[in-house]
PDB file of C-alpha atoms in Angstrom:
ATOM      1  CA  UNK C 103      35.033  86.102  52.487  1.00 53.00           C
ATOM      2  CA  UNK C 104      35.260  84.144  55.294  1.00 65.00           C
ATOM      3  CA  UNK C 105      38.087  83.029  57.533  1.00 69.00           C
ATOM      4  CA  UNK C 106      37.309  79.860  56.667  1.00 66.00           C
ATOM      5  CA  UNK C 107      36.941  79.777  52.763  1.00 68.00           C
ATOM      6  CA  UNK C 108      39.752  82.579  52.138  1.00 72.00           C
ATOM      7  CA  UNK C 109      43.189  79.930  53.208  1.00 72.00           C
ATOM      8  CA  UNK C 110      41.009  77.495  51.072  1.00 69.00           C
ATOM      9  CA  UNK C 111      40.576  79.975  48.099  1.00 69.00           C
ATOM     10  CA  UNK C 112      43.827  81.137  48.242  1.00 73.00           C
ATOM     11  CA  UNK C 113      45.796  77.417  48.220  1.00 72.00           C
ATOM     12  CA  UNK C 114      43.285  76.927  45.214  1.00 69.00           C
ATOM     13  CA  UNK C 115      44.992  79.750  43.294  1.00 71.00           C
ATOM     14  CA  UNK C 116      48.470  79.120  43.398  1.00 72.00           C
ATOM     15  CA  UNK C 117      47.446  75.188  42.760  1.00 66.00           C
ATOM     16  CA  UNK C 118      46.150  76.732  39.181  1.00 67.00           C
ATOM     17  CA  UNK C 119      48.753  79.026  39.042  1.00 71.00           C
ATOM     18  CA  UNK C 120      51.247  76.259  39.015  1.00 73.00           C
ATOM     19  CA  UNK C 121      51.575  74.853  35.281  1.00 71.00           C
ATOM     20  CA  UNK C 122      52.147  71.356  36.148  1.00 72.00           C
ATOM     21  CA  UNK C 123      49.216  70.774  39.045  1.00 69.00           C
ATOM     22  CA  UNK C 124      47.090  72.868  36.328  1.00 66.00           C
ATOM     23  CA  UNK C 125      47.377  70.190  33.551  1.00 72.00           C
ATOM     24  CA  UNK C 126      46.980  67.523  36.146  1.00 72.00           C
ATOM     25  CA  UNK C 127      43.496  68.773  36.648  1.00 69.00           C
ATOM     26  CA  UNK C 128      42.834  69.407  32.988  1.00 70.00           C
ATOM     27  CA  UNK C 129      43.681  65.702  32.069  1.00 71.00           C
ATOM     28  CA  UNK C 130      41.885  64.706  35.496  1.00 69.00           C
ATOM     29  CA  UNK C 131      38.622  66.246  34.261  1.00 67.00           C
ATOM     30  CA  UNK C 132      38.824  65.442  30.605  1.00 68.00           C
ATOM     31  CA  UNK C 133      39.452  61.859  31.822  1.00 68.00           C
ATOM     32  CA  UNK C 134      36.085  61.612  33.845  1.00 62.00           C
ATOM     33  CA  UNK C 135      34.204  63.558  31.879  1.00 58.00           C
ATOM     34  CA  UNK C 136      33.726  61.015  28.939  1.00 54.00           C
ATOM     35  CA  UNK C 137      35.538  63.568  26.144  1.00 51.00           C
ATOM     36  CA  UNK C 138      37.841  60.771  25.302  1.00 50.00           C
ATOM     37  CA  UNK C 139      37.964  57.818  23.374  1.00 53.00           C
ATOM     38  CA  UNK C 140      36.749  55.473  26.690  1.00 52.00           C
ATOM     39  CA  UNK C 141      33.367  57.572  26.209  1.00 50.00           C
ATOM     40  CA  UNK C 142      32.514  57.109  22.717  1.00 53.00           C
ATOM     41  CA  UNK C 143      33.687  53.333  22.426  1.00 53.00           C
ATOM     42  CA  UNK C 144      30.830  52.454  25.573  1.00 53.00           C
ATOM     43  CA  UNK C 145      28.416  54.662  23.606  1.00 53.00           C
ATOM     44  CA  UNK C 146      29.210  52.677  20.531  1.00 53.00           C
ATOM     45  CA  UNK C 147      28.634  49.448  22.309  1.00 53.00           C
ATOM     46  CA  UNK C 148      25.504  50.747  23.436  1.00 51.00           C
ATOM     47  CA  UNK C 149      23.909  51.872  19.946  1.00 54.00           C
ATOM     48  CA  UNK C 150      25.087  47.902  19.171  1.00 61.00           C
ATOM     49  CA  UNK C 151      23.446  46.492  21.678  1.00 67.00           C
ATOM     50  CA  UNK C 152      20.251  48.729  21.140  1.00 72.00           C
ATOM     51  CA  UNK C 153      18.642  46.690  18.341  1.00 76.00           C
ATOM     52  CA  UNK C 154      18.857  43.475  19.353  1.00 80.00           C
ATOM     53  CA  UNK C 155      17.547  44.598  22.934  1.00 81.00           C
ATOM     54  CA  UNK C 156      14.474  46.228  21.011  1.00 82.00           C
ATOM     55  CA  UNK C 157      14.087  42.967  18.918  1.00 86.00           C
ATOM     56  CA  UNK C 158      13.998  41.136  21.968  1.00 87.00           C
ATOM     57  CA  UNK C 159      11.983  43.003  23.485  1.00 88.00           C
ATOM     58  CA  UNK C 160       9.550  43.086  20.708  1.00 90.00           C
ATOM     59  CA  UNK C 161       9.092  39.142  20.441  1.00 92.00           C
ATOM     60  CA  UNK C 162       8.524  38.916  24.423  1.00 94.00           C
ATOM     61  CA  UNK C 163       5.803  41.544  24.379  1.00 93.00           C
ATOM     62  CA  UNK C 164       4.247  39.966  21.048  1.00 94.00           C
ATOM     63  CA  UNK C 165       4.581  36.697  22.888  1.00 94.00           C
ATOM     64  CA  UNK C 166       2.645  38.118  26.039  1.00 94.00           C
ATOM     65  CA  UNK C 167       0.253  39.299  23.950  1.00 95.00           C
ATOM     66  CA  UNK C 168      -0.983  36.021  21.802  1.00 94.00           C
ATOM     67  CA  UNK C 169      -0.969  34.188  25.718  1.00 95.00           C
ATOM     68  CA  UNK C 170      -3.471  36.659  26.373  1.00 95.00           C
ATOM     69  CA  UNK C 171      -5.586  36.682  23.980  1.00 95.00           C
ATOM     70  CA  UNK C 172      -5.656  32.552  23.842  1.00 95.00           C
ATOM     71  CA  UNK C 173      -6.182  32.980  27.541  1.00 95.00           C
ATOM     72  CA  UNK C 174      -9.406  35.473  26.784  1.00 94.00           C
ATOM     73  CA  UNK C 175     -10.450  33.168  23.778  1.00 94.00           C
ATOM     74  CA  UNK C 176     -10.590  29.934  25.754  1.00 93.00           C
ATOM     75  CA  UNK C 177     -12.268  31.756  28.759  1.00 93.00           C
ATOM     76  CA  UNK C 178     -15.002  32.893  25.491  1.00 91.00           C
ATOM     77  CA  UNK C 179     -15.419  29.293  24.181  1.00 91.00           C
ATOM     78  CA  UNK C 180     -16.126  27.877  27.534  1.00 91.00           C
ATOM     79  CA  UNK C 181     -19.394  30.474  28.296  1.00 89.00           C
ATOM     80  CA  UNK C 182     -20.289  29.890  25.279  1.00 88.00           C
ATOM     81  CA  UNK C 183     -20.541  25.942  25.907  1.00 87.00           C
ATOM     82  CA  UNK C 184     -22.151  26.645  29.421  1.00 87.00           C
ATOM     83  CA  UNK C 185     -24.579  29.027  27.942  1.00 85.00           C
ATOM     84  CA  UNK C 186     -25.301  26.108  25.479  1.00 84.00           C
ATOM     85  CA  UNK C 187     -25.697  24.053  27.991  1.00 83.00           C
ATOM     86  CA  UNK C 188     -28.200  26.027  29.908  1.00 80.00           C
ATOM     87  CA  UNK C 189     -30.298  26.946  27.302  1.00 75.00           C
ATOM     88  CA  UNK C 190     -31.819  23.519  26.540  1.00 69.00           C
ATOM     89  CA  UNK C 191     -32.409  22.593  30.109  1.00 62.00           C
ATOM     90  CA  UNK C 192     -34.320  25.725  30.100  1.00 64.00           C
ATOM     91  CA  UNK C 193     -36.708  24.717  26.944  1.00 61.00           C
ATOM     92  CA  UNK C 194     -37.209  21.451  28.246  1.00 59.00           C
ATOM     93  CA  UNK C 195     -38.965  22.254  31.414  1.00 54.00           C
TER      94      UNK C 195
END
């Protein structure tokens, strides 16, 4: 190893060979690493919350949807009435 690493490696060992800093870092980890009961309450709240977010979701994108297609209806109607229009200038001449 390295001069550099080896006082780092070395002051690493005797931390974990010392009960008490050992189980510091055991209860550190499992802490941050979501194993307790902090982790699965916010995933609870989450599969809650999922639902009623998709529901939501649902009626904005079927609400999008109709605008469109009145949107693309209207735009129909009104070549339809132009083409109507045109037509018996047309015959008249």
């Amino acid at each position: 190893m390295s001069t550099l690493i080896q006082p780092a490696f070395e002051n690493f060992k005797r931390t974990l060979s010392d009960p008490n800093t050992a189980m510091d870092l055991i209860q550190l980890v499992a802490r941050k690493g979501g194993g307790g009961k902090n982790g699965k309450s916010k995933s609870k709240k989450k599969l809650k919350a999922g639902p009623i977010a998709g529901i939501v979701i649902a009626i904005i994108v079927a609400i999008i949807i109709l605008i469109i297609i009145i949107i693309l209806l209207r735009r129909q109607q009104k070549k339809k009435q132009q083409q109507r229009q045109i037509q018996p200038a047309t015959e008249q001449v």
